[in-house]
Coordinates of C-alpha atoms and ligand atoms in Angstrom, one line a residue:
X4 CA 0.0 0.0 0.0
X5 CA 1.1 3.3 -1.1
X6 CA 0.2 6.0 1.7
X7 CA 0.6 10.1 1.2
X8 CA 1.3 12.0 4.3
X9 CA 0.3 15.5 4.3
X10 CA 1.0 18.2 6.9
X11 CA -1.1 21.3 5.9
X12 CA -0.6 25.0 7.3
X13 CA -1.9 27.8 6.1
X14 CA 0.5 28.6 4.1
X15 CA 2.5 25.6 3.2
X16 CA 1.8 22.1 2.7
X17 CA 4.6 19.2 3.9
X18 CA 4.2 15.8 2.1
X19 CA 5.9 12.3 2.2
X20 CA 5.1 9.2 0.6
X21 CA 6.0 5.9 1.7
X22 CA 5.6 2.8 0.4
X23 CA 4.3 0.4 3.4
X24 CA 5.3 -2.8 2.6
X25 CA 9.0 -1.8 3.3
X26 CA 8.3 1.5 5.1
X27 CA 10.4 3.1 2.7
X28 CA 10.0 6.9 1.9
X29 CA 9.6 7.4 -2.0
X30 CA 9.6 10.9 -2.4
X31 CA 9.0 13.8 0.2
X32 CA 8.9 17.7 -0.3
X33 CA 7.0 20.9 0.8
X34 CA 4.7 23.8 -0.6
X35 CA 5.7 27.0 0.6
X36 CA 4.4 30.6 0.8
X37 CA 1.0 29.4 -0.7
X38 CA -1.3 32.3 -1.4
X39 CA 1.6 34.5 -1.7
X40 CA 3.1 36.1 -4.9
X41 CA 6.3 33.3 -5.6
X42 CA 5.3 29.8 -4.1
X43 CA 7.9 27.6 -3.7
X44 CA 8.2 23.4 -4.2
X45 CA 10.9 21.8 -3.2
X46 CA 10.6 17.8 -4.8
X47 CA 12.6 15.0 -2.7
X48 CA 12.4 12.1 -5.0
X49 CA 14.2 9.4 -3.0
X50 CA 17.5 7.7 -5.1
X51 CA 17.1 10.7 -7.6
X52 CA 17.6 14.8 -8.0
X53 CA 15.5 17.2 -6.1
X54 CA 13.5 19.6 -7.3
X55 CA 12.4 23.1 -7.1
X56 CA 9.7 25.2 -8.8
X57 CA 8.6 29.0 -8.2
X58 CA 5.5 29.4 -9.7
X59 CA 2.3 31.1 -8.0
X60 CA 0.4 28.8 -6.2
X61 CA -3.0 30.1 -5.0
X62 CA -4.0 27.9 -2.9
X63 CA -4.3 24.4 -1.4
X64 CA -6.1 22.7 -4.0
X65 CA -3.5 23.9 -6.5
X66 CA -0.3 23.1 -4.0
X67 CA -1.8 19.2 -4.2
X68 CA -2.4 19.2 -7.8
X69 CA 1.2 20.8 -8.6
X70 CA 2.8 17.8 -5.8
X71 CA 1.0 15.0 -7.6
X72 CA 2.1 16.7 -10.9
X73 CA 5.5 16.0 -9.3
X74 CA 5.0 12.6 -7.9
X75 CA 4.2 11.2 -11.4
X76 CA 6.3 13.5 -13.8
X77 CA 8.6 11.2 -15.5
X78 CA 11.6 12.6 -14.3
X79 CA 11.3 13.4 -11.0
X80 CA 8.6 11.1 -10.4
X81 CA 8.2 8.2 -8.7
X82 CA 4.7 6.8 -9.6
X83 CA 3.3 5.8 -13.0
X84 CA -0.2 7.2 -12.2
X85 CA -1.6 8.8 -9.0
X86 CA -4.0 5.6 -8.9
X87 CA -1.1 4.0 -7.2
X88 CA -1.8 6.1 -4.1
X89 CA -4.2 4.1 -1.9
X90 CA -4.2 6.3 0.9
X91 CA -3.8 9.6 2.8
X92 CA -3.0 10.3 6.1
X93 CA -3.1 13.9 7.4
X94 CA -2.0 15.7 10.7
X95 CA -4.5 17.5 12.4
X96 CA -3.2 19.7 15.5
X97 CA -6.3 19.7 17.6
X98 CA -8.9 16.5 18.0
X99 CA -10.5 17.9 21.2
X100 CA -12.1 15.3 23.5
X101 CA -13.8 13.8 20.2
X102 CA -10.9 12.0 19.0
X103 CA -9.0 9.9 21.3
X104 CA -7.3 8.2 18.0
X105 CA -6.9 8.4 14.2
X106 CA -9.9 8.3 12.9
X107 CA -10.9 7.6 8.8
X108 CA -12.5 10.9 7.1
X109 CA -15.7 11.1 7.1
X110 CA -18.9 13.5 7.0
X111 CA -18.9 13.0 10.8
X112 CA -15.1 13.3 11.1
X113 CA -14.9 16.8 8.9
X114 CA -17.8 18.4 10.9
X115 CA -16.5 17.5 14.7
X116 CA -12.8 19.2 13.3
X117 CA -14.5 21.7 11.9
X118 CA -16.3 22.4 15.3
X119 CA -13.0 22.3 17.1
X120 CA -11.4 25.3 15.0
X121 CA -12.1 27.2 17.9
X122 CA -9.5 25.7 19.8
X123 CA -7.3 25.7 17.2
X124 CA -8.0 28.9 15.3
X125 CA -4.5 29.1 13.0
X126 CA -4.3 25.0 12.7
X127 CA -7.3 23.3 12.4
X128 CA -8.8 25.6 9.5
X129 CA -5.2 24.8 7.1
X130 CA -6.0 20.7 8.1
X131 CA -9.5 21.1 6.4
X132 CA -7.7 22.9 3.7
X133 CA -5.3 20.0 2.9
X134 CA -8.2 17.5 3.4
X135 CA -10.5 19.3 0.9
X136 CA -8.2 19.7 -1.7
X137 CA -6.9 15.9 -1.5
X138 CA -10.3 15.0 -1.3
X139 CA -10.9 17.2 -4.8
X140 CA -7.8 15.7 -6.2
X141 CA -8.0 12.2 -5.3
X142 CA -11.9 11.5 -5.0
X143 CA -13.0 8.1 -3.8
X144 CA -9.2 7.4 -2.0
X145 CA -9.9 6.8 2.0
X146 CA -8.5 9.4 4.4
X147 CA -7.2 9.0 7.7
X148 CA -6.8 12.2 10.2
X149 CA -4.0 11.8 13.1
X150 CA -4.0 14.2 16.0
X151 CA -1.5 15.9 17.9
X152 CA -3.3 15.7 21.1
X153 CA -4.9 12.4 20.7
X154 CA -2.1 10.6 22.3
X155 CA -2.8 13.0 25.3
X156 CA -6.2 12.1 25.6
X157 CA -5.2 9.4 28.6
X158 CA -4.3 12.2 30.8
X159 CA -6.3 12.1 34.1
X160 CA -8.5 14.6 35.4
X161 CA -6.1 15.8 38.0
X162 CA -3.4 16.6 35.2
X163 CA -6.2 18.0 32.4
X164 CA -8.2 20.4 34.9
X165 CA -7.3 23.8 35.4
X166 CA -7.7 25.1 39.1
X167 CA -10.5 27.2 37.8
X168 CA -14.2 27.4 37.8
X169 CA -15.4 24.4 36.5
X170 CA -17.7 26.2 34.3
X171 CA -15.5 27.0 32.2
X172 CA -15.0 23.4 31.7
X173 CA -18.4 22.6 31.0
X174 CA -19.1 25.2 28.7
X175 CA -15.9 25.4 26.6
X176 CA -13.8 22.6 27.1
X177 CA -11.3 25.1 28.7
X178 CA -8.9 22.0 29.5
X179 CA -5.1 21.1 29.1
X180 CA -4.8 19.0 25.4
X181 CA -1.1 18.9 25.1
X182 CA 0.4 18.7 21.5
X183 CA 3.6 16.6 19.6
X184 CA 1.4 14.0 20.7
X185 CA 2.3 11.8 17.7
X186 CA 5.6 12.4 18.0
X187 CA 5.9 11.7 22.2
X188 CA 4.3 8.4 21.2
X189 CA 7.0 7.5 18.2
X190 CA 10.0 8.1 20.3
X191 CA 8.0 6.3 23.7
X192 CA 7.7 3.2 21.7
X193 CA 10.9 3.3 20.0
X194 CA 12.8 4.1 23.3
X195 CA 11.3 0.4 24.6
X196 CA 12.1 -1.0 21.7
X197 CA 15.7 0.2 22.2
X198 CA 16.0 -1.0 25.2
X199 CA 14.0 -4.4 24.5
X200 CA 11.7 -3.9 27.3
X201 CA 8.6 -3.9 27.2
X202 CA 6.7 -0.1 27.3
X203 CA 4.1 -1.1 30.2
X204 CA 7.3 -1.8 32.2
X205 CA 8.5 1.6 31.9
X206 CA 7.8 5.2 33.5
X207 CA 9.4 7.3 30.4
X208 CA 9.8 10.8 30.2
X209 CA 9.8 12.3 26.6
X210 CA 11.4 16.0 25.5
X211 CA 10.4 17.0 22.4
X212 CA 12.3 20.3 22.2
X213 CA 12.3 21.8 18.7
X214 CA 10.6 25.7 17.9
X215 CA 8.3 24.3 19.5
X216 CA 8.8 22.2 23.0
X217 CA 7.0 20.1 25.5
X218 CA 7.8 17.2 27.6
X219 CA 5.5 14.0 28.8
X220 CA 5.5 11.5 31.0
X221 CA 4.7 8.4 30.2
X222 CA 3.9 5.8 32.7
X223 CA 3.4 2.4 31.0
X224 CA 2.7 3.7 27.3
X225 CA 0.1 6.0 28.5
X226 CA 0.8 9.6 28.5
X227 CA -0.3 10.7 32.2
X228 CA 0.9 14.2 31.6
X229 CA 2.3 16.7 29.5
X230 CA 3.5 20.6 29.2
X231 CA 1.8 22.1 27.1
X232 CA -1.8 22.9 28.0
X233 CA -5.2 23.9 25.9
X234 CA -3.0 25.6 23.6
X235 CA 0.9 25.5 22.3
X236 CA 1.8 28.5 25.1
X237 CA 2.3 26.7 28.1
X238 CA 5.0 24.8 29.7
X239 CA 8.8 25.0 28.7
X240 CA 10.5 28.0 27.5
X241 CA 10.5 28.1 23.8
X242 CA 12.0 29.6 20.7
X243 CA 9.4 32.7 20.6
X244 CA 7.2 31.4 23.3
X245 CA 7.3 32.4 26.7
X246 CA 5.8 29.2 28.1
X247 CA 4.6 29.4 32.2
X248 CA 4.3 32.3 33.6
X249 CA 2.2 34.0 36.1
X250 CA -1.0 34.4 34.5
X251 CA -1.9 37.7 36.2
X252 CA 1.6 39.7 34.2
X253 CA -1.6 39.3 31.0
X254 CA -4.3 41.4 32.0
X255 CA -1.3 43.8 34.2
X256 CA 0.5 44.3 30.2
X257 CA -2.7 45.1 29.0
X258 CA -3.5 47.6 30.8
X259 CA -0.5 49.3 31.0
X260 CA 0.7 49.0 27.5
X261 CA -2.9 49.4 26.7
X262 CA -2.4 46.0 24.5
X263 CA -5.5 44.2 22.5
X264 CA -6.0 40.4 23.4
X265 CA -4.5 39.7 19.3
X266 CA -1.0 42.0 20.9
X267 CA -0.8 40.3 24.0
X268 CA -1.4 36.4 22.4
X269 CA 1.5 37.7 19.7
X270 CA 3.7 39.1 22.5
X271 CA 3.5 35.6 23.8
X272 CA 3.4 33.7 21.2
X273 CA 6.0 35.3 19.0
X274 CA 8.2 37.7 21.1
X275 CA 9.2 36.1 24.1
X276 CA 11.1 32.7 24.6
X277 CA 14.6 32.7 23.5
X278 CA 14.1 35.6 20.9
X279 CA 13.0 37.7 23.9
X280 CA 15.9 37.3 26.4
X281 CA 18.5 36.8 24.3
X282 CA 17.1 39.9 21.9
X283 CA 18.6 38.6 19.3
X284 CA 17.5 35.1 17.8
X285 CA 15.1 32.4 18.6
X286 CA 17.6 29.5 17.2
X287 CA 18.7 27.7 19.9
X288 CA 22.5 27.3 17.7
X289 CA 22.8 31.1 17.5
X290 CA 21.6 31.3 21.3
X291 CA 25.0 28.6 22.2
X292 CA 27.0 30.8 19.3
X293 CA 26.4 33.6 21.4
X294 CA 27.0 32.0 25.0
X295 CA 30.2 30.8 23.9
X296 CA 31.0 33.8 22.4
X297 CA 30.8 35.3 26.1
X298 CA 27.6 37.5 25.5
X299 CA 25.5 38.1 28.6
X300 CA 22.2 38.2 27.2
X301 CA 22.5 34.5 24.8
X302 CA 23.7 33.4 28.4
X303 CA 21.2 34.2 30.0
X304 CA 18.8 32.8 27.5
X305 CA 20.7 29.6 27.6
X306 CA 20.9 29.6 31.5
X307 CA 16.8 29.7 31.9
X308 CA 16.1 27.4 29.1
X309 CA 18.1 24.4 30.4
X310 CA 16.6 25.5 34.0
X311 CA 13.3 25.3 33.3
X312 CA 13.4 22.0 30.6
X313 CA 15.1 20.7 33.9
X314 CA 12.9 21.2 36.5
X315 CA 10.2 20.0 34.0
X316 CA 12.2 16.8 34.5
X317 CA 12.0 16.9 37.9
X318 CA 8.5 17.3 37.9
X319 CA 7.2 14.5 35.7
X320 CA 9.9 12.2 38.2
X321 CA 7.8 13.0 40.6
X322 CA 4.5 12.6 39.0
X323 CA 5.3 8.9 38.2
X324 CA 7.5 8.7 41.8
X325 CA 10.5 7.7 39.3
X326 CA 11.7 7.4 35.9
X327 CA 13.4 4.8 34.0
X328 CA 14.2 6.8 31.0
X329 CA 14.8 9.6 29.8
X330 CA 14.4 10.5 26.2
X331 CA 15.2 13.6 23.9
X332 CA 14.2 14.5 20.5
X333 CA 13.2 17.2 17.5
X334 CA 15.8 20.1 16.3
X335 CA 17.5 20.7 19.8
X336 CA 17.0 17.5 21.8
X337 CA 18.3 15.2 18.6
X338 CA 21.1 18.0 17.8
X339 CA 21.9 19.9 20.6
X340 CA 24.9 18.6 22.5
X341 CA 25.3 21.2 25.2
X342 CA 21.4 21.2 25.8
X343 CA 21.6 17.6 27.1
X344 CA 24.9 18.2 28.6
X345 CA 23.3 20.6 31.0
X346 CA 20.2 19.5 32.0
X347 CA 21.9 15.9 32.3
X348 CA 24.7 17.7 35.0
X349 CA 21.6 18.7 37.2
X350 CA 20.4 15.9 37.4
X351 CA 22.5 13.3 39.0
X352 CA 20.1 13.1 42.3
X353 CA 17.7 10.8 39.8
X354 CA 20.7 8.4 39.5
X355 CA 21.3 10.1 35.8
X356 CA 24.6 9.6 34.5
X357 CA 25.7 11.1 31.3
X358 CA 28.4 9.6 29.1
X359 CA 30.1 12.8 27.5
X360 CA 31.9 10.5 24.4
X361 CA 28.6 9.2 23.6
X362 CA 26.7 12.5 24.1
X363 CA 29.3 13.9 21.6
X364 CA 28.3 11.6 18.8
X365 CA 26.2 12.9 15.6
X366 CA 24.3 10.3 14.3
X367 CA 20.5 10.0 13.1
X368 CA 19.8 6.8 14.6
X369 CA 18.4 6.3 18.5
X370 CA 21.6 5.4 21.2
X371 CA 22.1 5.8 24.4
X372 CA 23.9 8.9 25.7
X373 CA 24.0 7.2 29.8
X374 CA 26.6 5.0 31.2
X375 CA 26.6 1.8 31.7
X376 CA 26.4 2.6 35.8
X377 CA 23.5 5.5 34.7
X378 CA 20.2 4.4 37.0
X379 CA 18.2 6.2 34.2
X380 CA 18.6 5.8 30.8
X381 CA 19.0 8.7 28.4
X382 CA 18.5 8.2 24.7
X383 CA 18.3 10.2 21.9
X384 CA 15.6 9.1 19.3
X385 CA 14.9 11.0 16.0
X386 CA 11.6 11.6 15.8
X387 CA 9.5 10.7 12.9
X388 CA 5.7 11.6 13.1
X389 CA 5.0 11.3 9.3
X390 CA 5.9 7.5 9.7
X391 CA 3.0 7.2 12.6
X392 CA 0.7 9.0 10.7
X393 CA 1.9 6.6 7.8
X394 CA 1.4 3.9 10.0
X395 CA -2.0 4.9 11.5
X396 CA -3.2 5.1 7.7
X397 CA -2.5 1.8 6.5
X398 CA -3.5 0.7 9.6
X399 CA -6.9 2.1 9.8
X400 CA -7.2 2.0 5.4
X401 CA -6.5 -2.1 6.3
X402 CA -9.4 -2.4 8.8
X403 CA -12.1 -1.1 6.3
Ligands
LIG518 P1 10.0 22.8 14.7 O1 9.3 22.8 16.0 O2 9.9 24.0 13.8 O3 9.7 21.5 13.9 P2 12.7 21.7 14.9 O4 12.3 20.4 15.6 O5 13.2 21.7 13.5 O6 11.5 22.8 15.1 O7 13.8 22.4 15.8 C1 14.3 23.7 15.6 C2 15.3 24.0 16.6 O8 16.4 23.0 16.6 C3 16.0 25.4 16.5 O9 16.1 26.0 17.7 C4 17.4 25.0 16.0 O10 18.4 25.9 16.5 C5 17.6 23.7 16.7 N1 18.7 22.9 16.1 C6 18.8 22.4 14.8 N2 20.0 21.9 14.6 C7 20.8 22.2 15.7 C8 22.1 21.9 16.0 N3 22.9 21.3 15.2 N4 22.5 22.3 17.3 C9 21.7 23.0 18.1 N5 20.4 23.2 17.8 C10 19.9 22.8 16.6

């Protein structure tokens, strides 16, 4: 079975296709700037030359219909006909309460994702866009939808209630969701399979620290809690988001700085994090450029980053009372030596040992960064989420 991935935005449009029977990817590339006046596609055919093509690409439905122009063009191609494609999978940010798994498009599906845009306003709108416009391209070929927060879905009460009125609750779902669900899962699983244990045997704690960051525990499989809360904001210190924080400094801005809820969410959102403290750049490479450069404010950026990604650790120890493992992934915990370095120095009272040799190594396949002696094992594990969503498809696509 030959399954597309898509992973629509609103302005660009990520794609991979992989062949199931071998999990092999066969091409993979992304739309970009879509809507805008030069759109940009970049083609990945696997074993052959890439590709790219500015052109003006209006929107969505065009974005598909130039990638499956791509996908079977006899040079860069890697299909004879887009017949050959048996399946889509798409990544949906928000499922809500509704969807506790993947679930196969549907009437029903489209209008409960369609209900949840409005707790995912940016996201949720751009996955109906991609669904659409595959569905308008490729009619009659099943669809699969995987959410970020599905995995998240397993959280207990005590770690998805807010403190607040429980109205709130009732009436609009105000809850924590989490996100990088699909990705916490992936590296979970592959951890155990690392290790050759089995998951239910293992209270695992997962970093997914890219732009983007949030860490879970996960207590047998299960996620029992995570960082990030009804939306993307809270939790760990990010590249432009300012993560916890005393919720009263919101209304307090406003008012002084006289700020409109749109300003505030984008002040948070989009100007804080890294890019705020260090005032210069949101990338956690320039951010260690800088520290070891000897400038105060990249420091300082660095300093509360690895503080607060640590005592994140420290929490979810203690929310499972232990952990076994200890795993780190996306663009900083896969790449980011001195990242790990740190947080691993602080915490030697869990029993963590790091091995600096193995730390130092650049590879993309999951090791072990611990020593031997280490009572907690710390892995890196590249993440892969189109491959679950891949996975999820067939999966599902099989069942029917
Ligand atoms: P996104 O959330 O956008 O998917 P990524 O997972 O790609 O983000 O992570 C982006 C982050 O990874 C950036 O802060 C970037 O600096 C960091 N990163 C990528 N490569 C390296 C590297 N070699 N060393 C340190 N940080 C890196």
């Amino acid at each position: 079975m030959k399954v597309l991935v898509i992973n629509s935005g609103s302005s660009s449009l990520k794609y991979q296709l992989y062949d199931m029977t071998t999990e092999a990817v066969l091409a993979k590339g992304l739309v970009e700037r879509i809507g805008m006046d030069s759109s940009i596609l970049t083609h990945k055919p696997t074993g052959k030359e890439s590709v790219t093509e500015v052109s003006e690409i209006l929107e969505h439905n065009m974005a598909i219909r130039k990638v499956l122009d791509k996908l079977t063009d006899k040079v860069c191609g890697v299909l004879e006909s887009i017949e050959e494609i048996d399946a889509i999978g798409h990544r949906v940010v928000h499922g809500g309460e509704t969807f506790k798994q993947s679930a196969l498009v549907d009437g029903d599906a489209k209008h409960e994702i369609r209900k949840l845009i409005d707790l995912a306003p940016l996201h949720n709108p751009a996955a109906m866009m991609g669904i659409n416009a595959s569905e308008a391209n490729m009619p009659g070929v099943p669809q699969v939808v995987v959410f970020d927060t599905a995995f998240h879905q397993t959280m207990p009460e005590k770690s998805y209630l807010y403190p607040i009125p429980r109205v709130l609750y009732n009436k609009y779902k105000v809850r924590r969701y989490g996100a990088h669900g699909t990705s916490h899962a992936y590296v979970s699983e592959k951890a155990a399979e690392y290790l050759g244990k089995p998951i239910e045997s293992l209270k695992i704690i997962t970093c997914h620290i890219g732009n983007g960051a949030s860490l879970t525990a996960v207590d047998g499989g299960i996620s029992v809690d995570t960082s990030m809360g009804m939306t993307p904001l809270e939790g760990l210190m990010m590249g432009t988001r300012s993560g916890d924080l005393d919720p009263a400094i919101v209304p307090f801005v406003m008012n002084k700085e006289d700020l409109t809820v749109n300003e505030v969410n984008s002040m948070l959102n989009k100007h804080s994090g890294l890019l705020a403290i260090s005032g210069t750049s949101s990338d956690m490479r320039d951010i260690t450029d800088g520290m070891q450069a000897g400038e105060p404010n990249a420091t300082l950026a660095f300093e509360m980053y690895e503080y607060r990604l640590r005592k994140y650790v420290g929490a979810y120890a203690a929310a499972m009372n232990g952990v076994d493992v200890i795993v780190f992934t996306a663009g900083i915990g896969e790449n980011s030596i001195i990242v790990r370095e740190k947080v691993c120095e602080n915490l030697t009272y869990l029993g963590v040992e790091l091995d600096k040799s193995l730390n130092a190594i650049r590879s993309d396949d999951p090791r072990r960064i611990s020593t031997e002696n280490s009572k907690v094992e710390v892995l890196v594990i590249p993440t892969n989420e189109e491959l679950m969503i891949a996975r999820d498809t067939f999966r599902i696509v099989s069942e029917q």
